[in-house]
Short mmCIF file of C-alpha atoms and ligand atoms in Angstrom, two decimals:
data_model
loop_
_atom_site.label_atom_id
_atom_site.label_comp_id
_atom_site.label_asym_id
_atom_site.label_seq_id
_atom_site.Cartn_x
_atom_site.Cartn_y
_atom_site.Cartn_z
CA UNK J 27 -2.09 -5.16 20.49
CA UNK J 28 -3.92 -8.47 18.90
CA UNK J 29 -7.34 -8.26 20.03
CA UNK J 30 -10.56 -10.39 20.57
CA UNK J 31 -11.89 -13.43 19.28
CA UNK J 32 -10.18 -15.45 17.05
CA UNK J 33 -7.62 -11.98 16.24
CA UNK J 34 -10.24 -9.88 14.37
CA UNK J 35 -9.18 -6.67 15.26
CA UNK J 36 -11.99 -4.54 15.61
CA UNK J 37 -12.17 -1.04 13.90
CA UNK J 38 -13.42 2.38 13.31
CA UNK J 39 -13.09 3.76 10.21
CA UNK J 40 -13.07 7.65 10.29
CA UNK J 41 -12.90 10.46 7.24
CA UNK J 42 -12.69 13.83 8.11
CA UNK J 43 -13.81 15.81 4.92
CA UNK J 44 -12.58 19.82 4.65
CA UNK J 45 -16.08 21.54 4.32
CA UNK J 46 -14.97 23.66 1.34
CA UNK J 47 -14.52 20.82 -0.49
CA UNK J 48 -17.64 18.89 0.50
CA UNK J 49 -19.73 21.59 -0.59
CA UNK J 50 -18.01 22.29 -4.23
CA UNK J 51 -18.81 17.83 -4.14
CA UNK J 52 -15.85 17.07 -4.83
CA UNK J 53 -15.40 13.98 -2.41
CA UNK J 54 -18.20 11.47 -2.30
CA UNK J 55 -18.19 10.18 1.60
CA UNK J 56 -19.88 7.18 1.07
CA UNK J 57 -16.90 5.94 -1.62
CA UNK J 58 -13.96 6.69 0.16
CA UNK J 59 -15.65 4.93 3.49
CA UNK J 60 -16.47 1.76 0.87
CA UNK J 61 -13.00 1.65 -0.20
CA UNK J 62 -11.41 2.28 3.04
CA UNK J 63 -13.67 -0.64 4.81
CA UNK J 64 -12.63 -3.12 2.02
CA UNK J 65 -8.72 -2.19 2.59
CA UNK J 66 -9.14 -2.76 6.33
CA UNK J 67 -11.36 -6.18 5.58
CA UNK J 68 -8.10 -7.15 3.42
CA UNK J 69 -5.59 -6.20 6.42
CA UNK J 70 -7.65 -8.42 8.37
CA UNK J 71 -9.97 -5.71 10.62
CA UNK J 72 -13.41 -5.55 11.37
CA UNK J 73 -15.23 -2.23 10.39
CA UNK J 74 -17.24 -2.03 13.76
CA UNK J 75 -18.64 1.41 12.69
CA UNK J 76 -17.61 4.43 10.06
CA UNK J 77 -17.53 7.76 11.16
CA UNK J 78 -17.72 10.51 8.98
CA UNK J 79 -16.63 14.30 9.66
CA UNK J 80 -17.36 17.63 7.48
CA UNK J 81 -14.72 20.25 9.79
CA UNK J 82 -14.00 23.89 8.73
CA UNK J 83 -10.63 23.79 9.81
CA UNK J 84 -8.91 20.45 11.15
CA UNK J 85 -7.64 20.85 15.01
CA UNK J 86 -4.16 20.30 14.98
CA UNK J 87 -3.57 18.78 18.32
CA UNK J 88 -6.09 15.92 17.83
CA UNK J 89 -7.02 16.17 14.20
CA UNK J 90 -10.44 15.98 14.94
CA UNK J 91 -10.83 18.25 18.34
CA UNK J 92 -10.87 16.36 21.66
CA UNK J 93 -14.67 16.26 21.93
CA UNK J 94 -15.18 14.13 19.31
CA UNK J 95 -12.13 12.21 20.60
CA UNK J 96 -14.18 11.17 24.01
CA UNK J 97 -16.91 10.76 22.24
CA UNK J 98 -15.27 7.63 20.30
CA UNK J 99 -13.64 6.72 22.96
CA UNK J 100 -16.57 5.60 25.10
CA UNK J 101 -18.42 4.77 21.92
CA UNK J 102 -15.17 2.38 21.20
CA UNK J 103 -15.49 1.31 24.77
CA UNK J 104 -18.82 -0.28 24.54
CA UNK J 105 -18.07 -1.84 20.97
CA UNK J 106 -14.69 -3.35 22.27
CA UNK J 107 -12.69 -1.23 19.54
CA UNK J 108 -9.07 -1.27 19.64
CA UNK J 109 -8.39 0.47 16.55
CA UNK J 110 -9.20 4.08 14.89
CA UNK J 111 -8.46 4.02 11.09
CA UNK J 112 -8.17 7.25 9.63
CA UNK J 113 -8.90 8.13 5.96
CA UNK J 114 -6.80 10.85 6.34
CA UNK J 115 -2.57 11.59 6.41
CA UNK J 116 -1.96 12.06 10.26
CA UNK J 117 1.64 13.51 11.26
CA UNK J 118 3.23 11.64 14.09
CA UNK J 119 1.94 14.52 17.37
CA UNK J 120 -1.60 14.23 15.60
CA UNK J 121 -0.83 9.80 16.09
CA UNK J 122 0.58 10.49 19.59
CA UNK J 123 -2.27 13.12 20.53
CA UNK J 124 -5.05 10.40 19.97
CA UNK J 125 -3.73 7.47 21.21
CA UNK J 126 -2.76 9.40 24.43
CA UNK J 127 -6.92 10.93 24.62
CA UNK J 128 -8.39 7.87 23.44
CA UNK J 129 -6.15 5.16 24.52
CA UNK J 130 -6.88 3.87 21.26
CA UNK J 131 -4.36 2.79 18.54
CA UNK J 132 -5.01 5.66 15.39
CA UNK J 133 -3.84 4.01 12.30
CA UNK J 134 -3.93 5.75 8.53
CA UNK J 135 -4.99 4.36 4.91
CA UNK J 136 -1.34 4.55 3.92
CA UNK J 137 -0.40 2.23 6.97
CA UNK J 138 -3.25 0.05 5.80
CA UNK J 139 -1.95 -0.53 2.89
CA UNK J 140 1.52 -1.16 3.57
CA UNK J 141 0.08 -3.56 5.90
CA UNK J 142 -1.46 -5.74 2.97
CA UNK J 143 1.39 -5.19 1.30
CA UNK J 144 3.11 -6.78 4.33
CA UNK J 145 0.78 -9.65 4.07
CA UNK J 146 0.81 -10.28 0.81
CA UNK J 147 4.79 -10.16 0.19
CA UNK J 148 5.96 -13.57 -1.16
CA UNK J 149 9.02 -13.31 -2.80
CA UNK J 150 12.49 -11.69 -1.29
CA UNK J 151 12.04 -9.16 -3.59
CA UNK J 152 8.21 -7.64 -2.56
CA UNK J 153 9.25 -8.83 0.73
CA UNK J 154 12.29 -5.83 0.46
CA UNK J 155 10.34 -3.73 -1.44
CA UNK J 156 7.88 -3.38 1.26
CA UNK J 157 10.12 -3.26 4.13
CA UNK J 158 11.60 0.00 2.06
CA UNK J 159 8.44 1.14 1.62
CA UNK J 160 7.76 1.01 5.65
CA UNK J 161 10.80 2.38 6.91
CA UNK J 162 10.74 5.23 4.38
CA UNK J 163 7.31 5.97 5.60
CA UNK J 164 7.38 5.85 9.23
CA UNK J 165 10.65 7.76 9.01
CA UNK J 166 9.70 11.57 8.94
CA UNK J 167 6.98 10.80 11.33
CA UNK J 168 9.30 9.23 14.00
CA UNK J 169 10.36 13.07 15.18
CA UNK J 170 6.97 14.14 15.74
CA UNK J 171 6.40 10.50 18.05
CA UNK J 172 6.79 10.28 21.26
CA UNK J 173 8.32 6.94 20.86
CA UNK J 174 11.08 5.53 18.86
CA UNK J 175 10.04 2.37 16.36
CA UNK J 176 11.22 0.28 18.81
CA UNK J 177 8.67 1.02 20.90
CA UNK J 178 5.66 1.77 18.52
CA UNK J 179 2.50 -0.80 19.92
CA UNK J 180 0.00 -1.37 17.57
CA UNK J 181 1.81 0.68 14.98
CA UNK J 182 1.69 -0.15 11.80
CA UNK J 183 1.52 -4.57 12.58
CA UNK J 184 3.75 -5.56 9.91
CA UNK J 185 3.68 -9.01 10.17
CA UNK J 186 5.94 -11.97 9.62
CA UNK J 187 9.83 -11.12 9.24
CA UNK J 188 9.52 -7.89 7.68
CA UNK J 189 7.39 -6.64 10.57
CA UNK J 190 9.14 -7.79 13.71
CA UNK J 191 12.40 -6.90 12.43
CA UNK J 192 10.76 -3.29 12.55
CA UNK J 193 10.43 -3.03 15.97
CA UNK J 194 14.56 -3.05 17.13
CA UNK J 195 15.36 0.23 14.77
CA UNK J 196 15.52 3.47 15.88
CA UNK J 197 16.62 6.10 13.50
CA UNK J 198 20.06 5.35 12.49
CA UNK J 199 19.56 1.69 12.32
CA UNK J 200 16.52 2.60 10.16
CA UNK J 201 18.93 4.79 7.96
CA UNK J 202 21.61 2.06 7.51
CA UNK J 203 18.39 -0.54 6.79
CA UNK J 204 17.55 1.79 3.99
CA UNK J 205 20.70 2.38 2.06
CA UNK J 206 21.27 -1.96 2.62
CA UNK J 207 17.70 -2.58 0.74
CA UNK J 208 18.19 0.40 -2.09
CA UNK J 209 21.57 -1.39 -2.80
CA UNK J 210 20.20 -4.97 -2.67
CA UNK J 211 16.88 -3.74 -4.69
CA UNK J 212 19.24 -1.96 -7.32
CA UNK J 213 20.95 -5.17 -7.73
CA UNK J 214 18.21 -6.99 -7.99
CA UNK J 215 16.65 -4.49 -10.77
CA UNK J 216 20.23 -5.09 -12.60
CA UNK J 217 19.66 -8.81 -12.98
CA UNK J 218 15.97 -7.91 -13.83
CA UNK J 219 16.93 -6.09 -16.40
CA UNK J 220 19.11 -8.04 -18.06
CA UNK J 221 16.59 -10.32 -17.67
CA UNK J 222 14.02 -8.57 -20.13
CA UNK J 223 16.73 -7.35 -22.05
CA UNK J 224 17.71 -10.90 -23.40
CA UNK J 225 13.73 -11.71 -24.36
CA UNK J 226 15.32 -9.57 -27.18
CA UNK J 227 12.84 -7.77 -29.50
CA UNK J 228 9.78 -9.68 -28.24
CA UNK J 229 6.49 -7.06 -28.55
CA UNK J 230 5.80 -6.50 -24.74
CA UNK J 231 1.90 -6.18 -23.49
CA UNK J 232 1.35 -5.05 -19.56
CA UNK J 233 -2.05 -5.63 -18.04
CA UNK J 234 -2.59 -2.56 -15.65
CA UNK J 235 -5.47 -1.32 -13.64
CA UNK J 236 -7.37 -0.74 -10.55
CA UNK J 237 -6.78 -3.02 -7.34
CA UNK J 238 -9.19 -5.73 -7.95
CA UNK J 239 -9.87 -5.18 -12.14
CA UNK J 240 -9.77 -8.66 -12.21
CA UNK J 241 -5.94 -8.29 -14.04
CA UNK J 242 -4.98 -11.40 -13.13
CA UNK J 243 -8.08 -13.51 -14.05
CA UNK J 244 -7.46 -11.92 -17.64
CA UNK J 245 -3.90 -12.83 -17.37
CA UNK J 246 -4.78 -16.22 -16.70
CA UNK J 247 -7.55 -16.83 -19.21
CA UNK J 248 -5.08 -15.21 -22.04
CA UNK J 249 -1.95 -17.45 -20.78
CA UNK J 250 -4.12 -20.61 -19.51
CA UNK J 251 -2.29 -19.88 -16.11
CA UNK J 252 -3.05 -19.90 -12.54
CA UNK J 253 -1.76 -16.87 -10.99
CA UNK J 254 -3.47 -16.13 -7.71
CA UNK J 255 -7.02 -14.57 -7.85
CA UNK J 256 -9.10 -13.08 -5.31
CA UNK J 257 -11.97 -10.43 -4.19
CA UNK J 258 -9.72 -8.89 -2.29
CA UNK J 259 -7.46 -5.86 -2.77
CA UNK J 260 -3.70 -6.13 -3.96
CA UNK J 261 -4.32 -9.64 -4.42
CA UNK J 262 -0.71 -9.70 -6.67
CA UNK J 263 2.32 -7.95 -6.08
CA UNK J 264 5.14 -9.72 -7.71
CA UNK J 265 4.85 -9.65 -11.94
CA UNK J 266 4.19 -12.27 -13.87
CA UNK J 267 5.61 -12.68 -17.22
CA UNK J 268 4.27 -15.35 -19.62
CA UNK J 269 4.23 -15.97 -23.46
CA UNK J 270 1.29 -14.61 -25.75
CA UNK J 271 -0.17 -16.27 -28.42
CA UNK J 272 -1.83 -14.83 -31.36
CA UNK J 273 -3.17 -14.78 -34.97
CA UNK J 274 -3.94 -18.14 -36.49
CA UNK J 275 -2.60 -17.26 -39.96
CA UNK J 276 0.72 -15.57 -38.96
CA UNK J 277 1.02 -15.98 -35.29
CA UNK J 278 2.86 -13.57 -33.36
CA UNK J 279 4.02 -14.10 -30.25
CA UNK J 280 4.03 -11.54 -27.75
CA UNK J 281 5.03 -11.44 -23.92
CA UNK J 282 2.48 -10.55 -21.24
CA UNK J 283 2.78 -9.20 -17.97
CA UNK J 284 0.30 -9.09 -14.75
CA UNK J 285 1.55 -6.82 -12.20
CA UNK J 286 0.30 -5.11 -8.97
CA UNK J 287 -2.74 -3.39 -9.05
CA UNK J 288 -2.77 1.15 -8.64
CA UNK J 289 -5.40 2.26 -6.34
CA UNK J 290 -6.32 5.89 -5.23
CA UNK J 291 -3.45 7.67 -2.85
CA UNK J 292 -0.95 4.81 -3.44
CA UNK J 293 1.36 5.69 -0.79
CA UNK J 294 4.62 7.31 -2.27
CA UNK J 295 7.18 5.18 -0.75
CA UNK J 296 5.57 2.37 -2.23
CA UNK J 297 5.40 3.49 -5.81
CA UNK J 298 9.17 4.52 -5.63
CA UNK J 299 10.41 1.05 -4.21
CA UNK J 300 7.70 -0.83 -6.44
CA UNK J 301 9.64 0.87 -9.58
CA UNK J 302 11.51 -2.70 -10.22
CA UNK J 303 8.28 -4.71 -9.82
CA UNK J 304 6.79 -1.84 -12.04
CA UNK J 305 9.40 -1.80 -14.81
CA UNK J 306 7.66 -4.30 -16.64
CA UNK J 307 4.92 -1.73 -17.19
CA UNK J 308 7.76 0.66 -18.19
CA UNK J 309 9.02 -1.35 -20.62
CA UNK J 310 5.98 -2.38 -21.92
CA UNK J 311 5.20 -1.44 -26.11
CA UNK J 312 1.46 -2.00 -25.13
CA UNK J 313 -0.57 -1.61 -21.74
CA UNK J 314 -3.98 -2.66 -21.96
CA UNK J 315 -5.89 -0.47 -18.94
CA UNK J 316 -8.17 -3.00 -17.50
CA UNK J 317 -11.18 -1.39 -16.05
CA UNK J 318 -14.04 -2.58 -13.90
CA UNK J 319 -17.22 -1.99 -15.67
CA UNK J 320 -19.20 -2.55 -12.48
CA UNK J 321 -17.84 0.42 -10.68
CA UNK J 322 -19.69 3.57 -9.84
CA UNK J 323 -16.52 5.40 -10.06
CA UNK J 324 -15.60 4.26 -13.65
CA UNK J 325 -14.21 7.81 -14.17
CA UNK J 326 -12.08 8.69 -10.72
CA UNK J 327 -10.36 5.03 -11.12
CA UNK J 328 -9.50 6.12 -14.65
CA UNK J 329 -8.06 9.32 -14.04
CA UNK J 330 -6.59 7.61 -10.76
CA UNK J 331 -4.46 4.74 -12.93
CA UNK J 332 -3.48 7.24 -15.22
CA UNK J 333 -2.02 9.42 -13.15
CA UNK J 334 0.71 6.33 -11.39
CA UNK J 335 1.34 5.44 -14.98
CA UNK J 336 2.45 9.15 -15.59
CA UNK J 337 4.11 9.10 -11.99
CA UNK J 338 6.43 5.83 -13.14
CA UNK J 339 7.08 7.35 -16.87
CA UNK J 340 5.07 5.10 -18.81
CA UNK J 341 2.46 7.38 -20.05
CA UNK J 342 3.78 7.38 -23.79
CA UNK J 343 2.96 3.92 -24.03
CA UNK J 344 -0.08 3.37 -25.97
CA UNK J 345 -2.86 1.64 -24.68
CA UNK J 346 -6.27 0.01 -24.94
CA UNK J 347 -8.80 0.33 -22.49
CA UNK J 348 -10.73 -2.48 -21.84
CA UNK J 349 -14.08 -2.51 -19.60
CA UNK J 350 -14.31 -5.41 -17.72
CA UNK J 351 -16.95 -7.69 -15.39
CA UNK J 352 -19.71 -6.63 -18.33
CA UNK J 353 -21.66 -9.39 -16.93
CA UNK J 354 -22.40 -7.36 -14.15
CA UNK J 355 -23.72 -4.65 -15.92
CA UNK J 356 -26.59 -3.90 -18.12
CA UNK J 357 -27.11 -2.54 -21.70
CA UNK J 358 -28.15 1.32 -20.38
CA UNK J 359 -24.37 1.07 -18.40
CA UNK J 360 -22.67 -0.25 -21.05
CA UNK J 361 -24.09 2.08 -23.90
CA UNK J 362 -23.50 5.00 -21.12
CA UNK J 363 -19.78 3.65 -21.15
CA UNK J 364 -19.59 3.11 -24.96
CA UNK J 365 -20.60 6.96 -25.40
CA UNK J 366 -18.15 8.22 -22.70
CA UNK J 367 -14.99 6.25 -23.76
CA UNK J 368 -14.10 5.88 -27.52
CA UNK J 369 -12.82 3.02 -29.17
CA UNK J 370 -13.59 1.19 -25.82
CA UNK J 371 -14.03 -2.54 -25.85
CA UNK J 372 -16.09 -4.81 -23.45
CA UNK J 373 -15.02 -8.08 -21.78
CA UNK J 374 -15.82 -10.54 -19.16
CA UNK J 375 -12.44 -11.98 -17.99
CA UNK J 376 -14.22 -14.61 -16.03
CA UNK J 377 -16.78 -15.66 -18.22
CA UNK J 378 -15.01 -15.75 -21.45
CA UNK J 379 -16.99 -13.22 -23.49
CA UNK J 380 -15.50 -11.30 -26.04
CA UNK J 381 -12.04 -12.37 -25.22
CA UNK J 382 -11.34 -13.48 -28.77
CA UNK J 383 -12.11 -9.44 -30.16
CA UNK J 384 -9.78 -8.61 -27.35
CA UNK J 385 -7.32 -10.92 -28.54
CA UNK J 386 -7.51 -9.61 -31.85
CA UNK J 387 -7.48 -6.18 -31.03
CA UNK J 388 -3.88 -6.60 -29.32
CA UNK J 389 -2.68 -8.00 -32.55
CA UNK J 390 -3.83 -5.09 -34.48
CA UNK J 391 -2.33 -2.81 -32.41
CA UNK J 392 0.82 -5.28 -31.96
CA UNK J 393 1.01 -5.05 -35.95
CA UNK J 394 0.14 -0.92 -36.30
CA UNK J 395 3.08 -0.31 -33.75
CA UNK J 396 5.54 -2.47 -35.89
CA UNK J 397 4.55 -0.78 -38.67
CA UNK J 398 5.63 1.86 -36.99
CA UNK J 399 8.93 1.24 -35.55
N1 GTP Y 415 -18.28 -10.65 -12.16
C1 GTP Y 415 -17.04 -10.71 -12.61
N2 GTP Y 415 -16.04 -10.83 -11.73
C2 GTP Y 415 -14.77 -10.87 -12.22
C3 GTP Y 415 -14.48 -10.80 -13.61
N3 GTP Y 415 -13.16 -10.86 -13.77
C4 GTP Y 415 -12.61 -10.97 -12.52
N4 GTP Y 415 -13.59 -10.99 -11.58
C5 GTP Y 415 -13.44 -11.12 -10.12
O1 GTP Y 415 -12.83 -9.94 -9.60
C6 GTP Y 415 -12.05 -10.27 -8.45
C7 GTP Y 415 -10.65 -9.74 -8.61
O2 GTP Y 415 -10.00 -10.45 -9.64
P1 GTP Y 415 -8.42 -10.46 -9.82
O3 GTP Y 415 -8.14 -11.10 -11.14
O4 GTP Y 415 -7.74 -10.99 -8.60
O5 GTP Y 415 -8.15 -8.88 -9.90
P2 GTP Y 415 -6.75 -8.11 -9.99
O6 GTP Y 415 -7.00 -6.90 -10.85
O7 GTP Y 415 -5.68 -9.03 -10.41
O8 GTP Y 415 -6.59 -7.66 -8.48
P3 GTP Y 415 -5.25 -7.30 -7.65
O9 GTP Y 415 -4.18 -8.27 -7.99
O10 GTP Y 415 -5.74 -7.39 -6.27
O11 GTP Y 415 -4.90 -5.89 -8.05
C8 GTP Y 415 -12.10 -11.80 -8.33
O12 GTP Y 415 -13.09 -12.13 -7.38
C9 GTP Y 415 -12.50 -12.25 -9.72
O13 GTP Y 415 -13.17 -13.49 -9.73
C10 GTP Y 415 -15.59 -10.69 -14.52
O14 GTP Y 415 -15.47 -10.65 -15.73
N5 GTP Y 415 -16.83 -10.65 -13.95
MG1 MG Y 416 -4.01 -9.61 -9.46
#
């Protein structure tokens, strides 16, 4: 269902918070709404209004009980809203149950996501990753739909080959499709492999962080290269792998990698058929955590990125944490930082400050781990 002018599909966002929670504050509304508004600006919607819900128990049948249902429908109605984004995991009855009150297509974060992911997929490789990712997805939730793939509308709006390609599976298709991309991916993770395995003993540094960190304008500044950069989430998905530079008196060389950026609730199917694209973090001897300064949620991103690197293995990797964007902060945030965070250091990828301490402090750390080894 493209809609409107010019294809901005317009949206509702909608969180439905579990009151026990709300009240011990453990969610913060306003930041999951922020985050969800700037994945669906990504994917290409229009946040026409957010809606947010604090329910005792969630109604099965329509996840959020069929009077709020008509309410947003004739609210989506008048705004010309084709779309319903939930914050929230819907099973495939709760997706049918909607669309059939509301006549409205009821899409999920996850499917957002794997919808930039969609968009953003370059190479054959992201481009099968993410197809995995998709099928692997939609496939528990097919029994509880009405309708097969074949005949999901809206649905998730993979675009370009990956997407339409979708469309013509129904469930043992989709099972064949699956074991064809796991073997072509495993092959393709061979040859990678071998790949890093013949850079031979080279000291290995992986830039990690947050969706939008500014990762790659670090990588860029550090390599003088001109990976993609944008204010816009999952801006890079494929890894790039470039030489490293340091010490004037006894250089060292070191290879660096920029990879795709973690962000809250990364769907599982994507983390398990990212794990080649990933490997480089794996593999790394060094990860340096790049963090947005800037961010009210300094802490929850933290914890957040931590927890994928534990999720793909990596977390007895050492690694630096490094606060960017200071340039958009001021001294009382970055002395709050400072006293929160040990041993932290502060950059401005974009700016060039302090990227020369930064430097330095990966060749420290480059030199302690040898010592180690
Ligand atoms: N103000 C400010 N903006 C920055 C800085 N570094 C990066 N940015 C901006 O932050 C945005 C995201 O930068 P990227 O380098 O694409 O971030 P990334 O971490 O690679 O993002 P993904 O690949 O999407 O995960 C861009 O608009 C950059 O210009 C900085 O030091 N200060
Ligand atoms: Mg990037």
């Amino acid at each position: 269902m493209e809609s409107n002018v010019n294809n901005i599909k317009k949206a509702y966002i909608i969180f439905v918070a579990d009151s026990k929670q709300y009240r011990n504050s453990k969610i913060n509304i306003d930041n999951i709404l922020d985050e969800l508004s700037m994945l669906c600006d990504t994917a290409g919607y229009e946040v026409v209004e957010r809606y947010s819900f604090i329910q005792q128990k969630i109604t099965a049948g329509t996840y959020i009980g069929t009077g709020k249902l008509e309410s947003l429908k004739e609210s989506a109605l008048t705004d010309n809203v084709e779309y319903f984004v939930f914050d929230n995991e819907l099973s495939g009855s709760q997706v049918n149950a909607i669309e059939e009150g509301s006549n409205i297509t009821a899409l999920t974060r996850t499917e957002i996501i794997l919808e930039i992911f969609a968009m953003r997929a370059k190479t054959m490789t992201a481009k099968m990753q993410v197809e995995l990712a998709f099928l692997e997805f939609e496939y528990p939730r097919l029994k509880g739909k009405r309708t097969n793939l074949s005949q999901i509308k809206g649905g998730i709006g993979l675009r370009g080959g990956a997407g339409e390609k979708q469309l013509e599976y129904d469930r043992r298709r989709a099972r064949e499709r699956i074991h064809k991309l796991k073997t072509q991916l495993s092959k393709v993770e061979k040859s990678a492999s071998t790949g890093r395995k013949s850079r031979g003993n080279a000291f290995r540094v992986a830039i990690v962080g947050y969706t939008n960190a500014g990762k790659s304008t670090l990588f860029n500044l550090l390599c003088k290269e001109s990976v993609y950069v944008e204010d816009k989430l999952f801006a890079t998905l494929d890894t790039h792998t470039r030489k490293l530079y340091l010490g004037d008196d006894t250089p060292v060389e070191a290879i660096i990698s920029d990879t795709v950026g973690f962000i809250d609730r990364l769907p599982h199917t994507l983390v398990a058929s990212f794990k080649s694209t990933l490997s480089e973090v794996v593999e790394a001897d060094l990860l340096l955590h790049l963090v947005d300064a800037s961010d009210e949620n300094i802490n929850d991103k933290l914890i957040q990125v931590e927890s994928i690197i534990k999720e793909i293995d990596a977390s007895h990797i050492k690694r630096i944490v490094v606060f960017n964007k200071i340039d958009n902060i001021d001294e009382v945030q970055k002395n709050k930082i400072s006293t929160s965070y040990d041993d932290s250091i502060f950059i401005s990828a974009k700016n060039n400050i302090n990227i020369e301490m930064l430097r330095k402090k990966i060749l420290d750390n480059i030199l302690e781990l040898r010592k180690e080894i």
